[in-house]
mmCIF file of C-alpha atoms in Angstrom:
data_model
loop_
_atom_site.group_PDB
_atom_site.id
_atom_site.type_symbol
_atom_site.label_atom_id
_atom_site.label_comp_id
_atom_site.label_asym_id
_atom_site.label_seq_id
_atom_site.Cartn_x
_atom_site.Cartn_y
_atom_site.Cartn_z
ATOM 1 C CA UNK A 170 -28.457 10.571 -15.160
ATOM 2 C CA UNK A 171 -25.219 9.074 -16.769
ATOM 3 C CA UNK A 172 -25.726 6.348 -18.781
ATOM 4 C CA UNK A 173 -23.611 3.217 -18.550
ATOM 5 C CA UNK A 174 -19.784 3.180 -19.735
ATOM 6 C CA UNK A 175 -19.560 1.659 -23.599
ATOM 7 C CA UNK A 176 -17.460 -1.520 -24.160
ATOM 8 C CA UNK A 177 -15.403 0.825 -25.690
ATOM 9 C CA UNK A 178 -14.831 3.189 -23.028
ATOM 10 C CA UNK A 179 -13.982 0.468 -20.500
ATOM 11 C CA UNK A 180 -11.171 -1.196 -22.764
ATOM 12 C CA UNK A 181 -9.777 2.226 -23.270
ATOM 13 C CA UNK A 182 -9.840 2.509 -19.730
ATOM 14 C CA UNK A 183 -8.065 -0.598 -19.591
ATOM 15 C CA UNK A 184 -5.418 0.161 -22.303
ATOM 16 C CA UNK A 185 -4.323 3.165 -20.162
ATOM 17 C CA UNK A 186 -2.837 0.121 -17.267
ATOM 18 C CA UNK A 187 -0.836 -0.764 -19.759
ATOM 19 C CA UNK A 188 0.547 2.133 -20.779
ATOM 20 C CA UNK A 189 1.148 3.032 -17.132
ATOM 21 C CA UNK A 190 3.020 -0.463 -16.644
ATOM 22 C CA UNK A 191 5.490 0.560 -19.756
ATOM 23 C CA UNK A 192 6.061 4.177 -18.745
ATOM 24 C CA UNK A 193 7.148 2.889 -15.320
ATOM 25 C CA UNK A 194 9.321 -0.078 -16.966
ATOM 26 C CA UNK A 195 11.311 2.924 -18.190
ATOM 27 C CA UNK A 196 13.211 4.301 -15.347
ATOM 28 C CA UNK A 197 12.382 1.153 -13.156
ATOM 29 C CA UNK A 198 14.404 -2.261 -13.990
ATOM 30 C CA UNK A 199 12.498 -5.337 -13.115
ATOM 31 C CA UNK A 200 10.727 -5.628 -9.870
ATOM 32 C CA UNK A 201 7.507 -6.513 -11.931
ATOM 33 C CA UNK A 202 5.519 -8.031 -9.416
ATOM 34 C CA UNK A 203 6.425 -5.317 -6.719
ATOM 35 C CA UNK A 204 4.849 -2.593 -9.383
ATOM 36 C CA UNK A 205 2.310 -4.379 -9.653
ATOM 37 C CA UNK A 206 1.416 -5.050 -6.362
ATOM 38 C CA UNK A 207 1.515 -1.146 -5.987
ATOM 39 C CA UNK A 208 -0.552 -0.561 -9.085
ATOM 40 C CA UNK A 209 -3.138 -2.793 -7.148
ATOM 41 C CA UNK A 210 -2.779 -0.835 -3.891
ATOM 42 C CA UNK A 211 -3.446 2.687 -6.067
ATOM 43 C CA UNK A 212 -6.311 1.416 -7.833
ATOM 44 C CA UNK A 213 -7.828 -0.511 -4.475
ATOM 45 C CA UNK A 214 -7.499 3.190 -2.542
ATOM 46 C CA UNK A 215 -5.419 1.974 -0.567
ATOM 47 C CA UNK A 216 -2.017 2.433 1.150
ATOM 48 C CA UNK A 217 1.169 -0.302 0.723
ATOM 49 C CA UNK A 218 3.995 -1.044 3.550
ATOM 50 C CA UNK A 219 7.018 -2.024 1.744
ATOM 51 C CA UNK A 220 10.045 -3.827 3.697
ATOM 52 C CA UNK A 221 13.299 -4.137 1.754
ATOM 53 C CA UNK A 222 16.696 -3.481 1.978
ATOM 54 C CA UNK A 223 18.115 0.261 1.470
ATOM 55 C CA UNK A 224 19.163 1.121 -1.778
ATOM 56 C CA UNK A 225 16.010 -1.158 -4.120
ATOM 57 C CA UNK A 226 14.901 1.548 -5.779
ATOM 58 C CA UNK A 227 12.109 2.257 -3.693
ATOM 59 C CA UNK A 228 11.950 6.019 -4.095
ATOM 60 C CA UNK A 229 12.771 6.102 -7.357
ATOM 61 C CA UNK A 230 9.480 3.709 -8.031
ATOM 62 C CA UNK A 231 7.237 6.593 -6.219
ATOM 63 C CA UNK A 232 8.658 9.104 -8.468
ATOM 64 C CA UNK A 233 8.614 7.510 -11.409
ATOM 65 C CA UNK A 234 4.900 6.851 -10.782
ATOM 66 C CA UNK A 235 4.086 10.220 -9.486
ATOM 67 C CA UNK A 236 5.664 11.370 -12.865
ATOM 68 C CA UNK A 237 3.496 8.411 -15.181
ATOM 69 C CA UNK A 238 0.293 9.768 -13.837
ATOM 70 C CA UNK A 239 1.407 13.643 -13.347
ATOM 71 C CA UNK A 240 0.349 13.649 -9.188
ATOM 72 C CA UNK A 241 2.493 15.543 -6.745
ATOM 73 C CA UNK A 242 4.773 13.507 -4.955
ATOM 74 C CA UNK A 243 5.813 14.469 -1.513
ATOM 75 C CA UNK A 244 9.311 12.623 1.073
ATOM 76 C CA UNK A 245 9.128 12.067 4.682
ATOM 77 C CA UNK A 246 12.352 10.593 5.829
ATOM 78 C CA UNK A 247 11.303 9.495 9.588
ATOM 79 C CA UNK A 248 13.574 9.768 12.195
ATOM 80 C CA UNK A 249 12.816 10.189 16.406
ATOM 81 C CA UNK A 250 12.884 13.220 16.861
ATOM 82 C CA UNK A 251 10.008 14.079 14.121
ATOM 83 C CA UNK A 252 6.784 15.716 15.323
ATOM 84 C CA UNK A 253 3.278 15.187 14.170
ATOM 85 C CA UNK A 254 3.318 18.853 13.106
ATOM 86 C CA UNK A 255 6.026 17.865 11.143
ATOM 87 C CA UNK A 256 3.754 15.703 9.013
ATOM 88 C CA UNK A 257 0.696 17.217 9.239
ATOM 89 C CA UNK A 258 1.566 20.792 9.678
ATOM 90 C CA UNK A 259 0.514 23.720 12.148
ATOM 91 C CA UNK A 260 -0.436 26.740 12.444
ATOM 92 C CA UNK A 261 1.232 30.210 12.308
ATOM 93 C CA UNK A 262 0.502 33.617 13.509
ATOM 94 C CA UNK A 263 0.040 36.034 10.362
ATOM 95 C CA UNK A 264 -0.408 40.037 11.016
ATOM 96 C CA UNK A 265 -1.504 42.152 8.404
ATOM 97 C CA UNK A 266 0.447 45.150 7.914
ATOM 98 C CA UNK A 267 -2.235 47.136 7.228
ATOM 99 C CA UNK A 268 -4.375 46.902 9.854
ATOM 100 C CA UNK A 269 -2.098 45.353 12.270
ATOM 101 C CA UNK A 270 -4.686 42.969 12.471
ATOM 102 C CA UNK A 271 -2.880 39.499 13.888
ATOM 103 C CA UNK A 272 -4.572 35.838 13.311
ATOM 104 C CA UNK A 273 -3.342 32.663 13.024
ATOM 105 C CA UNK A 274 -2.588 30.531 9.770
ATOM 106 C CA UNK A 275 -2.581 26.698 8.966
ATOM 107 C CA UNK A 276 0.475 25.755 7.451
ATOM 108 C CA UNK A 277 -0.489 22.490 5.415
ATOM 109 C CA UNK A 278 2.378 19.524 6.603
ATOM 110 C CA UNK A 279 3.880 17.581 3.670
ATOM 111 C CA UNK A 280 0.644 15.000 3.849
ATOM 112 C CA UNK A 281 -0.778 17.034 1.686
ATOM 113 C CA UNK A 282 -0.229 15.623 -1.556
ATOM 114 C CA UNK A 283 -1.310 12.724 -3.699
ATOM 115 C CA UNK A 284 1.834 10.152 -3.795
ATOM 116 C CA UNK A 285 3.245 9.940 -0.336
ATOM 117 C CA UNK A 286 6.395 8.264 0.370
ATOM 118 C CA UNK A 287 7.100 7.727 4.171
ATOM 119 C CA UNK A 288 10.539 6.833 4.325
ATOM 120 C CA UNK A 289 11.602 4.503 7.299
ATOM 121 C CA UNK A 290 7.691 4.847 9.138
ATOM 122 C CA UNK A 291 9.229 2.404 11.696
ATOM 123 C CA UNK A 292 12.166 4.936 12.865
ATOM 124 C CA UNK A 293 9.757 7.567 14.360
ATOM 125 C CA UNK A 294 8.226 7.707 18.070
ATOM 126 C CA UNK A 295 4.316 6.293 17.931
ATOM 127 C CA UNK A 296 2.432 9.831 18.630
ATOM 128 C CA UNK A 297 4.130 10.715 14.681
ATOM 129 C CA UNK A 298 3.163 7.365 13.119
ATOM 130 C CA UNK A 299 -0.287 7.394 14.598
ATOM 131 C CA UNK A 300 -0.417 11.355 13.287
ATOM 132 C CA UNK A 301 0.399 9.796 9.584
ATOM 133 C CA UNK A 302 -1.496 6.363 10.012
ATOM 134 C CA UNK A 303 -4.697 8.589 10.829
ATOM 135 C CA UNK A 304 -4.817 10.996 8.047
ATOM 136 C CA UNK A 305 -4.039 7.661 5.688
ATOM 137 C CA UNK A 306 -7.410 5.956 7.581
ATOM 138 C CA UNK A 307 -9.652 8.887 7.663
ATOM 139 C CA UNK A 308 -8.182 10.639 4.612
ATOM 140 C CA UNK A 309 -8.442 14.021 6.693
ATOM 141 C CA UNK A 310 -6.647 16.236 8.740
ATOM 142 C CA UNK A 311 -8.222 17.807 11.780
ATOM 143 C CA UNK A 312 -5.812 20.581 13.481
ATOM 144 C CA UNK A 313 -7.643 23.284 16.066
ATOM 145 C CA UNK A 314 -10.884 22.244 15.408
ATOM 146 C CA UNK A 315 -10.764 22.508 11.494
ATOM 147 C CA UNK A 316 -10.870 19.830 9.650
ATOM 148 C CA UNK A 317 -8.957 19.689 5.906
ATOM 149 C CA UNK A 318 -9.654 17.193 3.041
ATOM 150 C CA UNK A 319 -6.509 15.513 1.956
ATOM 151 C CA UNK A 320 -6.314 15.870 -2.168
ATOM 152 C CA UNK A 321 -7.962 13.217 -4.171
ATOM 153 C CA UNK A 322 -6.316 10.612 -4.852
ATOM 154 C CA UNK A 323 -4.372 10.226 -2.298
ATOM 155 C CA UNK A 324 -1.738 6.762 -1.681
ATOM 156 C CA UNK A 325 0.982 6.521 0.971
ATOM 157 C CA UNK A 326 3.946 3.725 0.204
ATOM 158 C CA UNK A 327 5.839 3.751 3.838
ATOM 159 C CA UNK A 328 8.947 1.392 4.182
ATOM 160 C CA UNK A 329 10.569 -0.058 7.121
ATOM 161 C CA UNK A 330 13.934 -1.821 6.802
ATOM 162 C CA UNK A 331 13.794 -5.473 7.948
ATOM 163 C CA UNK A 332 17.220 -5.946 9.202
ATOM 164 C CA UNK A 333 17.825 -3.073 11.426
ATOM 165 C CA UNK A 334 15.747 -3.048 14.460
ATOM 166 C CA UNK A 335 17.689 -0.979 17.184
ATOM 167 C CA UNK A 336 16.266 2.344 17.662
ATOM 168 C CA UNK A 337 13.015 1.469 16.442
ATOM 169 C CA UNK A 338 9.427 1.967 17.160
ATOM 170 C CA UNK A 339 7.202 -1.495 15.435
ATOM 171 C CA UNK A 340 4.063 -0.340 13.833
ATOM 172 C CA UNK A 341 1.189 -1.767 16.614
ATOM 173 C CA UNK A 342 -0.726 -4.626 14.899
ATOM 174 C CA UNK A 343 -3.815 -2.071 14.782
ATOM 175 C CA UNK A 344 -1.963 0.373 12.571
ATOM 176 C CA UNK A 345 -0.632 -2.325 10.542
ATOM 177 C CA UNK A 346 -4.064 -3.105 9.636
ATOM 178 C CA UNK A 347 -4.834 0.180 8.324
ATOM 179 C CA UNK A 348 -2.406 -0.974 4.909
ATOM 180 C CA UNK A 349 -4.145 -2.570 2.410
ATOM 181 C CA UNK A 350 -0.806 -4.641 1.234
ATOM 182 C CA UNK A 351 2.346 -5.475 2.931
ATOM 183 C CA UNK A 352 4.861 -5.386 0.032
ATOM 184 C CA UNK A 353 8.005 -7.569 -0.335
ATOM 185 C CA UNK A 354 10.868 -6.302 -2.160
ATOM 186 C CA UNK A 355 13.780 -8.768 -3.209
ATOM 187 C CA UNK A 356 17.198 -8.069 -4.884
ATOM 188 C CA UNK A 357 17.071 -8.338 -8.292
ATOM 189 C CA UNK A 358 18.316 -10.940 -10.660
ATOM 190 C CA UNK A 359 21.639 -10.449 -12.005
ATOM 191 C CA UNK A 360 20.816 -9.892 -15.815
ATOM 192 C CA UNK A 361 18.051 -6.778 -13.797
ATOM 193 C CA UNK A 362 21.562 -5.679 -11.919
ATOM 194 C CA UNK A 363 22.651 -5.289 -14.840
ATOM 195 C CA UNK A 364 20.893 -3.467 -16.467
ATOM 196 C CA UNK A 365 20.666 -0.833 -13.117
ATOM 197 C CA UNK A 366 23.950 -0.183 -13.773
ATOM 198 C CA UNK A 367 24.088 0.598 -17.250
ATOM 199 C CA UNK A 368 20.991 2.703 -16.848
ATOM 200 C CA UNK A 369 22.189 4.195 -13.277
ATOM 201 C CA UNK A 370 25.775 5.093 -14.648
ATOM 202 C CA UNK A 371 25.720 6.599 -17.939
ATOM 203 C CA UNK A 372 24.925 9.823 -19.259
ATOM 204 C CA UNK A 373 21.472 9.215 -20.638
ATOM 205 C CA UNK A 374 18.958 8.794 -17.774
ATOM 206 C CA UNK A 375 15.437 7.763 -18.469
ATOM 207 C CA UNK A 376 12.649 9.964 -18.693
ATOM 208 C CA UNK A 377 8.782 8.655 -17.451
ATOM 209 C CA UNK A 378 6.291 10.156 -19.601
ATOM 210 C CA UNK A 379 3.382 11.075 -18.511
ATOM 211 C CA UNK A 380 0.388 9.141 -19.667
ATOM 212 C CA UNK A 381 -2.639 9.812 -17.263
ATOM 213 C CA UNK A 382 -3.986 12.706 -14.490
ATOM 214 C CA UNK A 383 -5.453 12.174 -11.243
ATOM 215 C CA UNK A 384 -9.060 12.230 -12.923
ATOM 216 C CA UNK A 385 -7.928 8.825 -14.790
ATOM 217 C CA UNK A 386 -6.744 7.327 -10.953
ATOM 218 C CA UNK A 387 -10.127 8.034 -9.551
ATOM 219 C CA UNK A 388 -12.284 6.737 -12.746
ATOM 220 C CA UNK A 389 -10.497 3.317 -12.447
ATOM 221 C CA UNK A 390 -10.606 3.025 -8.805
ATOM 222 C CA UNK A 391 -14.393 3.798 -9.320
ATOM 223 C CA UNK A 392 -14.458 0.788 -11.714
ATOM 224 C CA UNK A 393 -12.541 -1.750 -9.644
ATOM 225 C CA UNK A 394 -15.441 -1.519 -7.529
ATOM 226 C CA UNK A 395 -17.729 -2.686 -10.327
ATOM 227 C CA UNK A 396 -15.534 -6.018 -11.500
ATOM 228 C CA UNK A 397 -17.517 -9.362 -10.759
ATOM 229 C CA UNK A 398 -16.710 -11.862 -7.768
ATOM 230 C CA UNK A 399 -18.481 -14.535 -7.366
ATOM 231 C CA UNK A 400 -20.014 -15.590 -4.499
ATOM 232 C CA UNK A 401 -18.203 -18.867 -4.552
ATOM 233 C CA UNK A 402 -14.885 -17.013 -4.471
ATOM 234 C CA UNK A 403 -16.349 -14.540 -1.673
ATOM 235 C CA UNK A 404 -17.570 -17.622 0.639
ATOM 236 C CA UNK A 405 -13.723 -18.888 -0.166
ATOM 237 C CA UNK A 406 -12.176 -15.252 0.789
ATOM 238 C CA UNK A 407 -14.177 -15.345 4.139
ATOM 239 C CA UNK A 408 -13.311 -19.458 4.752
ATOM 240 C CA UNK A 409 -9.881 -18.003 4.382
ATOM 241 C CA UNK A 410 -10.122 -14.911 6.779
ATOM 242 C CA UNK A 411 -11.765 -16.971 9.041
ATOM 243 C CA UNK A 412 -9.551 -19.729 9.495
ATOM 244 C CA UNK A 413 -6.248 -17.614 10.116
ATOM 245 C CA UNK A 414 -7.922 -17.132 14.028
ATOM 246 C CA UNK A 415 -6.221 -20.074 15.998
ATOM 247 C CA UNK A 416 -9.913 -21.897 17.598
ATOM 248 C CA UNK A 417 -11.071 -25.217 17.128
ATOM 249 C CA UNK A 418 -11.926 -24.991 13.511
ATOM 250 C CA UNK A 419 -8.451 -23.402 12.315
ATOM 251 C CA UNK A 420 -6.127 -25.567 10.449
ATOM 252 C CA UNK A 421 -3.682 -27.373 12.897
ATOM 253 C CA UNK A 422 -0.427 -24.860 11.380
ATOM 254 C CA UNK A 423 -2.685 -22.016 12.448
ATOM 255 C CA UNK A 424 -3.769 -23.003 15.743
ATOM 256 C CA UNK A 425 0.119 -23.695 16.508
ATOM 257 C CA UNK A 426 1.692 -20.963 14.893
ATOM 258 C CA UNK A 427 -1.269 -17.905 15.117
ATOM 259 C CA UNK A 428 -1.568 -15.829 18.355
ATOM 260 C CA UNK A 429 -3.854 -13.232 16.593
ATOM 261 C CA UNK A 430 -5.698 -13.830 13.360
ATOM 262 C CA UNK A 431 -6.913 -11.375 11.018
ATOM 263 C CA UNK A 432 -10.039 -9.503 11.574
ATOM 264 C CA UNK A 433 -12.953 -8.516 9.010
ATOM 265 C CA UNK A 434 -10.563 -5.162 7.318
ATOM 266 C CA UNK A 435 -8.386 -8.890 5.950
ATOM 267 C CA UNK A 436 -10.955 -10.095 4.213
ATOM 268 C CA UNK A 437 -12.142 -6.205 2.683
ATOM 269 C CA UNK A 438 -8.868 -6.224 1.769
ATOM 270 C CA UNK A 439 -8.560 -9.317 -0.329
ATOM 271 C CA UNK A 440 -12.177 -8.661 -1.773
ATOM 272 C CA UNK A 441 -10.959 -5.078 -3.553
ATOM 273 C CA UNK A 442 -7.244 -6.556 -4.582
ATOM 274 C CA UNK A 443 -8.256 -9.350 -6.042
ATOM 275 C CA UNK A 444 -10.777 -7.147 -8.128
ATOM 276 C CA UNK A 445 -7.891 -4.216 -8.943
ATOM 277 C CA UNK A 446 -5.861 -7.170 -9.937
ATOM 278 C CA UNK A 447 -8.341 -8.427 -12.536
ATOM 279 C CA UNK A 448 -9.080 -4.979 -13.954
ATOM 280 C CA UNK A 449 -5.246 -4.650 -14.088
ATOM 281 C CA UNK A 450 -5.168 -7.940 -16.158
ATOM 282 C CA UNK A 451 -7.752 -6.352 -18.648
ATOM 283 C CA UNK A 452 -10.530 -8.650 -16.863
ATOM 284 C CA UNK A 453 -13.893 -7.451 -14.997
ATOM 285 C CA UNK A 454 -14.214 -9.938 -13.230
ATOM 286 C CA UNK A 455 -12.085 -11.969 -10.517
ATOM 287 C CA UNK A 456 -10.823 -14.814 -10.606
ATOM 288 C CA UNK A 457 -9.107 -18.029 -7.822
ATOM 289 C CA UNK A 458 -5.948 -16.609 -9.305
ATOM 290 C CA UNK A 459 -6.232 -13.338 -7.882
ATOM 291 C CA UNK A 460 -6.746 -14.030 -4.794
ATOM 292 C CA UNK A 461 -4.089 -17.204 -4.541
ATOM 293 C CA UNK A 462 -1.442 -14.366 -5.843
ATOM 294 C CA UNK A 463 -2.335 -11.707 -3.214
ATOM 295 C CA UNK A 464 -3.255 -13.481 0.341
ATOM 296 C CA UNK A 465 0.414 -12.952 1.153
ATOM 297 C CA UNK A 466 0.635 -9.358 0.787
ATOM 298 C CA UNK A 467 -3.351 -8.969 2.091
ATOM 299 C CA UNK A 468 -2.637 -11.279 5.361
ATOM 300 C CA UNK A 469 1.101 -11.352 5.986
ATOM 301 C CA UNK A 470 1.289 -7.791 8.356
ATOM 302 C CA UNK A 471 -2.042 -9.118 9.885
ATOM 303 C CA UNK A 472 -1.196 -11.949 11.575
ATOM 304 C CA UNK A 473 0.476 -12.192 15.096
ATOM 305 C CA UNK A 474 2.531 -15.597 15.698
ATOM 306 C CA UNK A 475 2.841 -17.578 18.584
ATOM 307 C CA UNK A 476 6.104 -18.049 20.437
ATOM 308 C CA UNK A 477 5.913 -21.513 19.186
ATOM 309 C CA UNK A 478 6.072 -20.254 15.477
ATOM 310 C CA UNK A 479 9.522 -18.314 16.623
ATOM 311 C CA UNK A 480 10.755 -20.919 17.877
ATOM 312 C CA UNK A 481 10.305 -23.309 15.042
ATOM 313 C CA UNK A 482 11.706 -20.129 12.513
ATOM 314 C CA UNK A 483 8.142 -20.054 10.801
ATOM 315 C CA UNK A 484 7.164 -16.671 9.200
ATOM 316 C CA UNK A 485 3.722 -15.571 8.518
ATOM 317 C CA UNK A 486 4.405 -16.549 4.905
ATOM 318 C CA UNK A 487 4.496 -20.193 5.813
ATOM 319 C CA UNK A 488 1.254 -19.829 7.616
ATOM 320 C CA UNK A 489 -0.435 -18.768 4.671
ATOM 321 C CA UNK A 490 0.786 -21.245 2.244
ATOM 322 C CA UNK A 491 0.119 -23.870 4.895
ATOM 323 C CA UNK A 492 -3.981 -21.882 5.116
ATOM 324 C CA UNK A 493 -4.050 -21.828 1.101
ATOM 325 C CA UNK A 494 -3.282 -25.888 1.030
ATOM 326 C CA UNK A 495 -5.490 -26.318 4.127
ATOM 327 C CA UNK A 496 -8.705 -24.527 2.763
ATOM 328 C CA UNK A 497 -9.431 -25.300 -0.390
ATOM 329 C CA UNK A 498 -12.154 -23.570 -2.870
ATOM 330 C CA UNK A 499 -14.512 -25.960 -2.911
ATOM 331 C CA UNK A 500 -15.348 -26.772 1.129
ATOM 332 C CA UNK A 501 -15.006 -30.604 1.099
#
């Protein structure tokens, strides 16, 4: 029987985060809150959608943690005409030479790895991203009646660009709810710009050591599952869930801006990022903080507006900050 981790153990545990946060810091220039909000999505298990412009950095931030915690790292660019095979992979007929014996193969698909980056998820036909979107839910790959275990750990990052939307395929709502976080990534500030171009454009480029394995990943996503929330901060997560469906009880910005509110996956969601964000922190347990700086990313891809809320130019961001103000902690 294993005995329970020392206080030791844990804050060593803990002191790895950090190290992971500066080894990143090295070949990525600012963007703090977007690493973070991946660091949160890796230690949750689950998978982030990032939407940003081209040309952020988000590839190199994939790398550079697929090189901090030494995990393969693996590219799909999407495009239309790419095949769930393509992802996947198939099978292949094989003969052996020496007995002219012929049988067929399976050819693992670039899913197979532990740091996926799908590259434009938004670009491809819906028969690919369901292909992709089911491996991330089930964590499996079932081809000819055989079913393959994806490695352990495994974490896809798919973009979409927001500005272009010709020749695109929207991820359903249902799919979108299979991503733990929907990621924001802004330009940087111009002392960051900066610095990406002296670090971009000279001859020394930075190198990301590595500072953990895989075996590290799936201790502390084993331990975000033991940080403290209280029940007052789980009846507020579920007030919160709760009141982003538009019916009689929903604030009065929800019932004229929602179509669709999120469903219970929302409020799992929240629960296990607010807890990966304390343990990131260096805290076991969670706190209002937590959860005030992640029901953006947690609800924002799982809420479907009203024509109402086009019309008046409101985003799903200003129905959450109008939910957080509207629903307080402590129920009145």
């Amino acid at each position: 029987m294993n005995s329970a981790p020392s206080e030791n153990d844990i804050q060593s545990e803990l002191a790895q985060l950090d190290t992971l946060r500066d080894a990143i810091a090295k070949a990525i220039v600012g963007q703090d809150e977007v690493v973070e909000q991946l660091l949160i999505g890796l230690l949750a298990s689950g998978h982030c959608l990032l939407e940003g412009v081209p040309g952020l950095g988000k590839t190199l931030l994939v790398r550079s943690l697929g090189q901090a915690l030494d995990l393969p790292f693996r590219r799909i660019q999407f495009t239309p005409d790419l095949m769930p095979s393509d992802i996947i992979g198939t099978e292949i007929l094989e003969e052996d030479h020496g007995t002219g014996h012929r049988s067929f193969k399976f050819q693992r698909g670039p899913v197979f790895t532990s740091l996926l980056l799908a590259d434009e998820l938004n670009r491809t036909p819906p028969k690919t991203q369901a292909a992709l979107l089911e491996a991330m839910q089930e964590r499996t790959v079932t081809y000819a009646g055989v079913t393959h275990a994806l490695p352990s750990p495994f974490f896809v990052l798919a973009t979409q660009n927001p500005i272009e939307q010709s020749g695109t395929y929207p991820l359903p709502e249902a799919q979108l709810d299979r991503f733990l976080l929907h990621v924001r990534v802004a330009y940087p500030t111009e002392s960051e710009e900066r610095d990406i171009l002296i670090q971009t454009t000279g001859t020394h480029l930075a190198e990301v050591p590595r500072v953990m394995g895989g075996d590290a990943i799936l201790a502390l996503q084993a331990r975000v599952r033991e940080v403290h929330l209280g029940d007052e901060l789980l009846d507020w997560i579920i007030r919160l869930v709760r009141a982003t469906r538009p019916d009689d009880g929903a604030p009065a910005e929800v019932r004229a801006w929602v179509k669709w509110g999120a469903g219970p996956r929302a409020g799992q969601s929240l629960v296990l990022a607010s807890k990966a964000r304390a343990l990131l922190h260096g805290r076991l347990a969670a706190t209002r903080e937590d959860v005030l700086a992640l029901a953006a990313p947690v609800l924002r891809h799982r809420l479907m507006l009203s024509f109402t809320a086009e019309a008046e130019q409101k985003s799903t961001d200003d129905v959450i900050a109008a939910l957080l103000r509207a629903v307080p902690l402590s129920p009145r």
